[in-house]
Amino acid sequence: MGSEGILTIDDIRAAQKRIHGVAHRTPVLTSTTINNLVGAEVYLKAENFQRIGAFKFRGAYNAVSRLSPDQLRRGVAAYSSGNHAQAVALAARIAGTTAVILMPEDTPASKLAATRDYGAEILTYDRYNGDRVALGNKIAADRGLVLIPPYEHPHVMAGQGTVALELLEETGPLDALLAPIGGGGLMAGCSTAAKALAPDIRVVGVEPEQADDTKQSLAADTRISVPVARTIADGLAADTPGQLTFSVNQRLVDEIVLVSDDDIRAAMTVAFERLKIVIEPSGAAALAALLSGRLDPLPARIGVVISGGNVGLSRFTEILSEATG
Amino acid sequence: MGSEGILTIDDIRAAQKRIHGVAHRTPVLTSTTINNLVGAEVYLKAENFQRIGAFKFRGAYNAVSRLSPDQLRRGVAAYSSGNHAQAVALAARIAGTTAVILMPEDTPASKLAATRDYGAEILTYDRYNGDRVALGNKIAADRGLVLIPPYEHPHVMAGQGTVALELLEETGPLDALLAPIGGGGLMAGCSTAAKALAPDIRVVGVEPEQADDTKQSLAADTRISVPVARTIADGLAADTPGQLTFSVNQRLVDEIVLVSDDDIRAAMTVAFERLKIVIEPSGAAALAALLSGRLDPLPARIGVVISGGNVGLSRFTEILSEATG
């Protein structure tokens, strides 16, 4: 089937109804300072204020909420070192079911604790020798659990698409939408919503220079794996686009802009000092693309997805003290 | 005249109309995490998202907007080392007039620049040997300018009162309202609005342990000057309550809670990591009173004024690394 069938605006509207009153409708921030810095009207969709601190809750809850009573009785599973872990844990608790989360054994204690605090059972694996997808599938099969993938799932993508749906409902048509691309689920959902509500919108994906798999894949017109170098944007350090997500993004994303770690640091600092908000590195990538002047030509009215804010104070300070520029 | 005549809810409603569309209607933040930490329903009025980064813009703009065409032609003056400087500078620019701001010569360059960026003329003075009130009055008299005081003015207090008015409009009646007290203008406005909208509300002022002038003055039933020791909450380091502000607060404030610098640091950290927002030390005092368990008995539904967020990243890091506790 064509990728149109995987995800439609109707799916995203259905997700919006399901997450209503459970996920936060996050604010759209505007700032005269940012507008002056950029030279355009900028609308920031602040998913750092979402439950669990990132957009991931939308997709996780949309997927979990669609399970049958029998599936909910058995429980869900997920593999993640990051925000998806907490998202599935909280979604499961709200839906009245249990979650088993597979996390790398070197996950920071604070993230393990946060996930456990939402009531999930944590299993750890060796990230260097274990295959998390295979392990996750095995645990799910052995225990009869439904695996909630981080992006390769229509219900997850539909949930993430509510970010752009809410944004455009509030701003009206925009000239461009910028969102970060890791596995591509956020962008698949957001590009689908954006093009449905504003057919002329320019959809711009943002990747770290160190993990430009989607940029290369779009250029090659097929999914390409790239070696991923270390980046502070850990949530965007994917080496290959998802199959489902790429089929959508290939059709709807107009261009990819790459950002450096220093671009991201600068955006995190501007967000801190001018907007008074905390953004994690991956969450600052789209704003970084804009503030670093990498968007050419510059659209007049620009939506930017701030995708998350989960970074502890000590890590935040450490990241910003490492600037190389 | 009794203090009822100085400031009424009608003055605050009139200020609300004047600042509408000019000042931001800042969000009221809620957080399951904060509610769980405190053990109550907490509503945070986020004035760190106000224009110029603090509530001060409300009072400054309300005062400036009420000047006559002749006064506006001549211009305004203010003395401030902090947020009031930027507030008056921006208010003057929006009102189409000019501002002369008297600032200590050791004011951080970033604050001087921010104030100058709003179009104000900056004059500096020696904070150790100069009397800023006398100097400010002299400049205003010499040049025929209207002095906009930081708190001792009914229009300034009325503007600040819109913080509580907006909060209670959104939440309905609350059991308690916490706000910081420096000169007392924010509290005079907020206590007036709060008691008008929710007569049974418990109004709690928060001061640093090092600058408890209002607490001592309330106990003595007259304004008392105290020696002020160094505190990270520079905006609250007043040694004597204002005359007008105290006459209002004496009637309407139910109690004062004192917080330590470490209480404030802890609140700033929780705000950063859990709420993903940046709060300056003075702006975190009321949240600190709540999180440190200093409110006894604990009300069920509590409003908290987060009064500002103007702290640079390097200063923020420095403050949080100085913890003594």
XYZ file of C-alpha atoms in Angstrom:
650
model
C 0.000 0.000 0.000
C 1.098 3.598 -0.492
C 2.285 5.501 2.527
C -0.921 7.578 2.426
C -2.635 4.546 3.940
C -0.262 4.257 6.892
C -1.160 7.549 8.478
C -3.819 10.144 7.692
C -5.039 13.311 9.305
C -8.089 11.342 10.450
C -5.810 9.051 12.442
C -4.240 12.078 14.076
C -7.608 13.635 14.855
C -8.678 10.332 16.399
C -5.501 10.337 18.488
C -6.243 13.878 19.594
C -9.603 12.743 20.975
C -8.006 9.807 22.790
C -5.276 11.821 24.491
C -7.564 14.751 25.327
C -7.536 15.424 29.062
C -4.736 12.902 29.590
C -1.821 14.460 27.717
C -1.239 18.165 28.260
C -2.173 20.559 25.515
C 1.215 22.254 25.711
C 1.608 26.002 25.228
C 2.723 27.664 22.006
C 5.377 30.139 23.104
C 6.201 33.345 21.299
C 8.938 35.826 22.124
C 9.758 39.225 20.714
C 13.410 38.492 21.453
C 13.382 35.280 19.424
C 11.496 36.948 16.576
C 14.110 39.700 16.484
C 16.992 37.231 16.618
C 15.553 35.154 13.781
C 13.915 37.875 11.719
C 10.626 36.005 11.432
C 7.508 35.183 13.431
C 8.356 32.085 15.445
C 5.890 29.782 17.220
C 7.424 27.300 19.624
C 5.396 24.224 20.537
C 6.725 23.481 24.001
C 6.639 19.713 24.460
C 9.179 20.035 27.262
C 6.033 20.833 29.270
C 4.348 17.594 28.173
C 3.780 14.818 30.716
C 7.041 12.932 31.345
C 8.777 15.998 29.869
C 8.602 15.084 26.173
C 6.240 14.500 23.238
C 6.712 10.716 23.553
C 3.787 10.464 25.952
C 1.343 11.320 23.175
C 2.221 8.361 20.995
C 2.636 5.934 23.851
C -0.708 6.796 25.372
C -2.503 6.729 22.033
C -1.148 3.246 21.355
C -1.862 1.870 24.830
C -5.357 3.359 24.907
C -6.301 1.360 21.803
C -5.497 -2.021 23.289
C -8.292 -4.496 23.950
C -9.381 -5.350 27.497
C -7.625 -8.692 27.088
C -4.375 -7.033 25.996
C -4.602 -4.559 28.849
C -5.051 -7.433 31.291
C -1.758 -8.919 30.105
C 0.283 -5.718 29.959
C 2.695 -3.911 27.661
C 6.429 -3.880 27.019
C 8.898 -1.405 25.545
C 12.606 -0.932 24.996
C 14.112 2.506 25.446
C 16.965 4.300 27.133
C 15.124 7.561 27.102
C 11.810 9.326 27.079
C 9.837 6.481 25.499
C 10.511 4.370 28.605
C 8.834 6.863 30.912
C 6.112 7.512 28.349
C 5.067 3.860 28.153
C 5.373 3.423 31.910
C 3.045 6.343 32.611
C 0.661 5.463 29.775
C 0.355 1.927 31.139
C -0.348 3.133 34.636
C -3.037 5.534 33.440
C -4.616 2.806 31.319
C -4.683 0.507 34.344
C -2.208 -2.017 33.010
C 1.396 -2.968 33.735
C 4.576 -2.226 31.786
C 7.873 -4.046 31.435
C 10.603 -1.731 30.166
C 13.886 -2.995 28.778
C 16.641 -0.452 29.409
C 20.424 -0.508 28.895
C 22.219 -1.442 32.119
C 24.248 1.791 31.965
C 21.140 3.991 31.886
C 21.581 6.862 34.373
C 20.083 5.982 37.755
C 17.774 8.995 37.598
C 16.118 7.685 34.431
C 15.782 4.184 35.861
C 14.213 5.657 38.992
C 11.848 7.908 37.034
C 10.610 4.947 34.977
C 10.241 2.767 38.055
C 8.397 5.596 39.820
C 5.700 5.353 37.169
C 5.176 1.771 38.296
C 7.030 -0.076 35.530
C 9.092 -3.234 35.942
C 12.621 -2.557 34.641
C 14.779 -5.164 32.922
C 18.300 -4.214 31.880
C 20.522 -5.415 29.064
C 24.075 -4.864 27.837
C 23.758 -2.197 25.165
C 26.999 -3.262 23.495
C 26.204 -6.958 23.178
C 22.417 -7.142 23.374
C 19.943 -6.634 20.531
C 17.197 -4.643 22.197
C 14.656 -5.285 19.467
C 15.124 -9.045 19.633
C 15.186 -9.000 23.434
C 12.102 -6.821 23.580
C 10.214 -9.087 21.202
C 11.255 -12.160 23.167
C 10.085 -10.728 26.484
C 6.809 -9.676 24.921
C 6.296 -13.110 23.365
C 7.289 -15.044 26.503
C 4.960 -13.051 28.736
C 2.157 -12.385 26.260
C 2.734 -8.616 26.366
C 2.034 -6.080 23.624
C 5.224 -4.369 22.532
C 4.851 -0.593 22.114
C 7.613 0.436 19.695
C 9.186 3.898 19.967
C 8.177 4.976 16.449
C 7.459 2.114 14.042
C 3.742 1.961 14.722
C 0.825 3.881 13.167
C -0.771 4.627 16.535
C 2.494 5.959 17.921
C 3.035 8.157 14.859
C -0.564 9.377 15.022
C -0.110 10.376 18.653
C 3.042 12.337 17.862
C 1.203 14.082 15.019
C -1.062 15.788 17.537
C 1.897 18.083 18.300
C 1.614 19.746 14.889
C -2.167 19.499 14.858
C -2.416 21.480 18.102
C 0.196 23.956 16.925
C -1.522 24.720 13.630
C -4.955 24.840 15.249
C -3.572 27.628 17.392
C -1.492 29.560 14.841
C -3.383 28.966 11.614
C -1.408 28.133 8.467
C 2.350 28.561 8.782
C 4.995 28.930 6.078
C 7.279 26.325 7.592
C 7.404 23.686 10.300
C 10.672 22.512 11.861
C 10.881 19.307 13.872
C 13.756 17.033 14.853
C 14.169 13.573 13.358
C 15.497 10.606 15.319
C 13.590 7.470 14.374
C 11.196 9.727 12.514
C 7.942 9.127 14.344
C 7.484 12.710 15.492
C 8.147 13.975 11.984
C 5.904 11.390 10.298
C 3.004 12.465 12.486
C 3.764 16.171 12.302
C 4.327 16.269 8.550
C 1.044 14.443 7.998
C -0.861 16.897 10.172
C 0.938 19.943 8.798
C 0.400 19.150 5.112
C -3.257 18.347 5.759
C -3.906 21.641 7.520
C -1.556 23.818 5.457
C -0.829 22.176 2.082
C 1.753 24.834 1.134
C 3.755 24.505 4.330
C 7.476 23.744 3.994
C 8.271 20.807 6.256
C 11.855 20.849 7.469
C 13.420 17.970 9.382
C 16.417 18.624 11.603
C 19.142 16.068 12.310
C 22.510 16.256 14.067
C 25.470 16.395 11.671
C 26.636 13.186 13.336
C 23.460 11.232 12.506
C 22.186 12.345 9.110
C 20.591 9.056 8.137
C 17.317 10.580 7.001
C 19.040 13.271 4.953
C 21.142 10.653 3.190
C 18.176 8.342 2.783
C 16.047 11.066 1.216
C 18.870 11.905 -1.198
C 19.263 8.234 -2.130
C 15.509 7.714 -2.204
C 15.927 4.634 -0.062
C 16.725 3.938 3.587
C 20.432 4.159 4.305
C 22.345 3.291 7.456
C 25.069 5.672 8.556
C 27.768 5.351 11.177
C 26.676 7.525 14.088
C 29.273 9.646 15.843
C 28.821 10.898 19.383
C 26.371 13.809 19.727
C 24.846 15.567 22.710
C 21.483 15.012 20.989
C 21.236 11.407 22.162
C 17.562 11.142 21.270
C 18.363 11.846 17.612
C 21.307 9.450 17.301
C 19.521 6.988 15.008
C 21.573 5.214 12.361
C 18.685 4.267 10.055
C 15.230 5.750 9.465
C 12.313 3.574 10.451
C 10.608 1.764 7.593
C 7.120 3.098 8.257
C 8.299 6.523 9.323
C 10.538 6.882 6.287
C 7.770 5.941 3.900
C 5.772 8.861 5.274
C 8.657 11.311 5.573
C 9.915 10.503 2.078
C 6.600 11.774 0.751
C 6.074 14.779 3.026
C 9.382 16.186 4.248
C 10.666 18.928 1.959
C 14.218 19.188 3.229
C 16.608 18.268 6.016
C 18.801 20.766 7.856
C 21.794 19.543 9.860
C 22.935 21.138 13.111
C 26.160 20.868 15.091
C 26.398 20.229 18.818
C 27.483 23.840 19.268
C 24.385 25.052 17.400
C 22.349 23.033 19.871
C 24.246 24.412 22.859
C 23.626 27.960 21.646
C 19.904 27.261 21.273
C 19.719 25.719 24.757
C 21.379 28.837 26.161
C 19.038 31.230 24.354
C 16.078 29.168 25.563
C 17.377 29.324 29.130
C 18.231 33.020 29.213
C 15.557 34.511 26.993
C 12.636 32.084 27.123
C 13.312 30.900 30.703
C 12.757 27.300 29.668
C 14.830 24.149 29.901
C 15.275 22.127 26.717
C 17.205 18.881 26.367
C 19.734 18.739 23.506
C 17.547 16.697 21.140
C 14.645 18.969 21.946
C 16.635 22.057 20.983
C 17.718 20.830 17.528
C 14.912 22.486 15.551
C 15.355 25.792 17.355
C 19.113 25.467 16.740
C 18.531 25.110 13.002
C 16.596 28.353 13.040
C 18.870 30.395 15.323
C 22.026 29.321 13.491
C 20.656 30.782 10.277
C 20.636 27.450 8.464
C 17.200 27.923 6.968
C 17.449 29.530 3.557
C 15.291 31.190 2.371
C 13.799 32.244 5.686
C 10.000 31.779 5.831
C 7.853 34.502 7.400
C 5.893 32.437 9.911
C 7.649 29.425 11.343
C 6.505 26.684 13.714
C 9.190 24.930 15.730
C 8.773 21.772 17.775
C 10.622 21.885 21.100
C 10.406 18.148 21.623
C 11.507 17.636 25.230
C 13.173 18.959 28.360
C 14.513 15.923 30.179
C 18.006 16.918 31.187
C 19.181 17.099 34.784
C 20.834 20.246 36.033
C 24.294 18.714 36.366
C 24.164 17.170 32.896
C 22.860 20.456 31.491
C 25.794 22.352 32.991
C 28.238 19.706 31.786
C 26.904 19.829 28.220
C 27.098 23.597 28.028
C 30.632 23.702 29.409
C 31.859 21.379 26.642
C 31.363 23.858 23.798
C 33.997 23.522 21.094
C 33.080 26.580 19.043
C -7.100 57.842 55.131
C -7.303 54.128 55.884
C -5.256 51.822 53.713
C -8.485 50.622 52.048
C -8.420 53.849 50.095
C -4.921 53.370 48.724
C -5.690 50.315 46.677
C -8.931 48.533 45.853
C -9.938 45.664 43.628
C -11.405 48.259 41.267
C -7.939 49.780 40.827
C -6.589 46.351 39.984
C -9.387 45.645 37.529
C -8.694 49.002 35.899
C -5.002 48.071 35.664
C -5.967 44.761 34.089
C -7.794 46.607 31.315
C -4.830 48.923 30.737
C -2.224 46.195 30.488
C -4.449 43.881 28.416
C -2.735 43.003 25.143
C 0.492 44.681 26.258
C 1.588 42.579 29.218
C 1.427 38.812 28.762
C -1.304 36.895 30.509
C 1.193 34.409 31.915
C 0.338 30.733 32.266
C -0.730 29.036 35.481
C 1.397 25.915 35.678
C 0.400 22.725 37.431
C 2.466 19.612 37.905
C 1.606 16.218 39.298
C 5.193 15.957 40.520
C 4.970 19.207 42.483
C 1.576 18.256 43.895
C 3.021 14.954 45.080
C 6.110 16.601 46.575
C 4.015 19.156 48.459
C 0.953 17.057 49.243
C -1.469 19.705 47.983
C -2.866 21.141 44.760
C -0.398 23.793 43.649
C -0.997 26.506 41.045
C 2.092 28.384 39.911
C 1.622 31.793 38.334
C 4.639 31.966 36.040
C 5.718 35.598 35.870
C 9.135 34.478 34.665
C 7.307 34.358 31.317
C 6.170 37.983 31.638
C 7.660 40.630 29.367
C 11.163 41.610 30.562
C 11.114 38.313 32.497
C 9.356 39.472 35.665
C 6.067 40.818 37.097
C 7.568 44.324 37.302
C 6.387 45.139 33.797
C 2.764 45.102 34.930
C 3.138 47.888 37.473
C 5.517 49.950 35.370
C 3.274 49.845 32.327
C 0.142 50.572 34.336
C 1.800 53.641 35.851
C 3.265 54.928 32.584
C 0.026 54.368 30.674
C -1.784 56.722 33.033
C 0.450 59.699 32.397
C -0.904 62.754 30.617
C 0.158 63.634 27.048
C 2.256 66.429 28.534
C 3.987 64.089 30.952
C 4.598 61.576 28.183
C 6.167 64.296 26.065
C 8.690 64.992 28.818
C 9.509 61.408 29.747
C 9.903 59.185 32.810
C 12.684 58.281 35.213
C 13.374 55.357 37.540
C 16.079 53.999 39.806
C 16.690 50.273 39.916
C 19.473 47.735 39.750
C 17.130 45.045 38.602
C 13.904 44.167 36.872
C 12.184 47.508 37.469
C 14.803 49.188 35.272
C 13.943 47.053 32.268
C 10.243 47.260 33.083
C 10.181 51.066 33.004
C 12.411 51.179 29.928
C 10.096 48.897 27.958
C 6.922 50.519 29.296
C 8.220 53.928 28.219
C 9.072 52.715 24.754
C 5.648 51.144 24.277
C 3.963 54.315 25.541
C 5.995 56.351 23.044
C 8.015 58.240 25.601
C 11.620 58.222 26.829
C 13.096 56.832 30.033
C 16.117 57.792 32.109
C 17.178 54.951 34.396
C 19.526 55.442 37.319
C 21.500 52.257 37.955
C 24.404 51.407 40.292
C 27.725 51.651 38.469
C 28.547 48.034 39.371
C 25.373 46.693 37.728
C 26.274 43.652 35.583
C 26.927 44.686 31.979
C 24.184 42.366 30.743
C 21.564 44.223 32.772
C 22.838 47.599 31.609
C 22.726 46.380 28.019
C 19.237 44.913 28.374
C 17.919 48.189 29.756
C 19.688 50.204 27.082
C 18.314 47.834 24.417
C 14.812 48.904 25.405
C 15.832 52.418 24.437
C 16.463 53.920 27.861
C 19.189 56.404 28.756
C 21.290 54.970 31.583
C 22.878 57.054 34.327
C 25.044 55.328 36.919
C 25.792 56.110 40.548
C 28.006 54.755 43.314
C 25.760 52.420 45.292
C 27.900 52.750 48.426
C 27.985 56.533 48.593
C 24.975 57.645 46.564
C 21.365 57.962 47.735
C 19.417 56.614 44.777
C 16.104 58.041 45.916
C 17.517 61.552 46.286
C 19.444 61.239 43.018
C 16.410 59.909 41.197
C 14.223 62.718 42.481
C 16.842 65.299 41.542
C 17.162 64.003 37.981
C 13.402 63.893 37.614
C 13.034 67.448 38.964
C 15.914 68.853 36.884
C 14.592 67.374 33.677
C 10.883 67.588 34.358
C 10.467 63.797 34.281
C 7.889 61.706 36.113
C 9.584 59.315 38.517
C 8.117 55.793 38.434
C 8.959 54.281 41.824
C 9.523 50.520 42.115
C 6.684 49.966 44.589
C 5.592 53.062 46.518
C 2.878 54.088 44.089
C -0.792 53.064 43.869
C -0.633 52.509 40.091
C 2.445 50.330 40.424
C 0.828 48.268 43.184
C -2.388 47.982 41.176
C -0.470 46.654 38.191
C 1.287 44.039 40.304
C -2.091 43.006 41.729
C -3.149 41.745 38.317
C -0.876 38.745 38.959
C -3.217 37.440 41.655
C -6.313 38.621 39.813
C -5.408 36.553 36.751
C -4.429 33.589 38.897
C -7.687 33.487 40.842
C -9.775 34.119 37.726
C -8.261 30.943 36.358
C -8.271 28.734 39.462
C -11.303 29.976 41.360
C -10.998 30.488 45.121
C -7.824 29.120 46.697
C -7.051 28.290 50.307
C -3.746 30.139 50.325
C -1.644 32.481 48.224
C 2.136 32.704 48.571
C 4.108 35.609 47.164
C 7.547 37.033 47.899
C 8.004 40.381 49.640
C 10.827 42.792 48.819
C 9.534 46.359 48.908
C 6.060 44.894 49.176
C 4.416 46.154 45.998
C 3.710 42.736 44.527
C 2.201 41.584 47.801
C 0.142 44.745 48.326
C -1.449 44.265 44.922
C -1.830 40.516 45.209
C -3.230 40.533 48.730
C -5.802 43.151 47.701
C -6.902 41.107 44.710
C -6.860 37.809 46.569
C -8.929 38.940 49.557
C -11.446 40.584 47.226
C -11.925 37.454 45.145
C -11.531 34.904 47.942
C -12.205 36.511 51.347
C -11.187 33.384 53.262
C -7.845 32.976 51.515
C -4.734 32.801 53.703
C -2.225 35.313 52.343
C 1.351 34.307 53.076
C 4.317 36.563 52.413
C 7.755 35.042 51.924
C 11.006 36.783 52.837
C 14.624 35.648 52.976
C 15.861 34.926 56.502
C 18.461 37.647 55.863
C 15.887 40.379 55.140
C 12.875 39.836 57.380
C 11.872 43.481 57.661
C 8.202 42.882 56.898
C 7.963 39.990 59.360
C 9.465 42.117 62.113
C 7.373 45.116 61.142
C 4.152 43.101 61.248
C 5.097 41.751 64.688
C 5.862 45.265 65.944
C 2.813 46.712 64.194
C 5.006 49.456 62.736
C 7.662 49.689 60.034
C 11.036 48.498 61.267
C 14.413 48.661 59.532
C 16.644 45.614 59.766
C 20.285 45.077 58.850
C 20.266 43.059 55.641
C 22.773 40.240 55.263
C 23.848 38.912 51.895
C 21.271 36.690 50.164
C 21.035 35.183 46.690
C 17.517 36.668 46.550
C 18.802 40.150 45.663
C 15.343 41.357 44.637
C 14.035 40.715 48.150
C 16.913 42.320 50.059
C 14.902 45.293 51.338
C 15.733 46.671 54.773
C 12.421 48.471 55.407
C 8.886 47.918 54.099
C 7.458 50.683 51.936
C 5.088 53.034 53.694
C 2.194 52.566 51.279
C 2.860 48.895 50.696
C 3.119 48.180 54.424
C -0.135 49.947 55.172
C -1.836 47.520 52.786
C 0.123 44.428 53.793
C -0.382 45.120 57.492
C -4.116 44.820 56.924
C -4.175 41.899 54.474
C -1.144 39.626 54.957
C -1.898 36.795 57.372
C 1.627 35.580 58.018
C 5.231 35.699 56.865
C 7.344 32.620 56.186
C 11.147 32.929 56.033
C 13.304 30.894 53.678
C 17.031 30.226 53.573
C 19.237 30.556 50.503
C 19.482 26.761 50.400
C 15.677 26.480 50.401
C 15.704 28.781 47.388
C 18.424 26.772 45.652
C 16.415 23.589 46.155
C 13.310 25.210 44.678
C 15.265 26.516 41.667
C 16.560 23.002 41.068
C 13.128 21.395 41.304
C 11.771 24.045 38.936
C 14.573 23.339 36.481
C 14.408 19.545 36.572
C 10.721 18.929 37.068
C 8.959 21.976 35.670
C 11.591 22.731 32.989
C 11.504 26.409 33.866
C 14.137 28.924 34.898
C 13.433 30.980 38.021
C 15.664 33.646 39.499
C 16.385 33.338 43.242
C 13.904 36.016 44.347
C 11.313 34.479 42.048
C 11.739 31.062 43.669
C 11.224 32.199 47.272
C 7.508 31.421 47.478
C 7.950 27.996 45.906
C 10.844 27.433 48.321
C 8.596 28.156 51.297
C 6.205 25.507 50.073
C 8.719 22.824 49.082
C 10.706 23.180 52.301
C 7.616 22.323 54.320
C 7.516 25.659 56.104
C 3.788 26.169 55.652
C 1.904 24.783 58.624
C -0.875 23.776 58.469
C -0.754 22.907 54.791
C -3.721 24.290 52.820
C -5.410 22.100 50.202
C -5.270 24.430 47.192
C -2.356 26.810 47.041
C -1.459 29.590 44.630
C 2.225 30.480 44.324
C 3.681 33.506 42.569
C 6.828 32.732 40.591
C 7.837 36.355 40.304
C 10.676 36.332 37.766
C 13.279 34.459 35.768
C 16.057 36.926 35.063
C 19.205 35.034 35.862
C 21.927 34.328 33.319
C 23.147 30.800 32.837
C 26.570 31.400 34.367
C 25.124 33.150 37.420
C 22.515 30.376 37.752
C 25.241 27.736 37.777
C 27.327 29.753 40.234
C 24.425 30.208 42.641
C 23.551 26.527 42.637
C 27.152 25.468 43.191
C 27.392 27.589 46.360
C 24.940 25.518 48.399
C 25.877 25.351 52.049
C 23.314 22.826 53.232
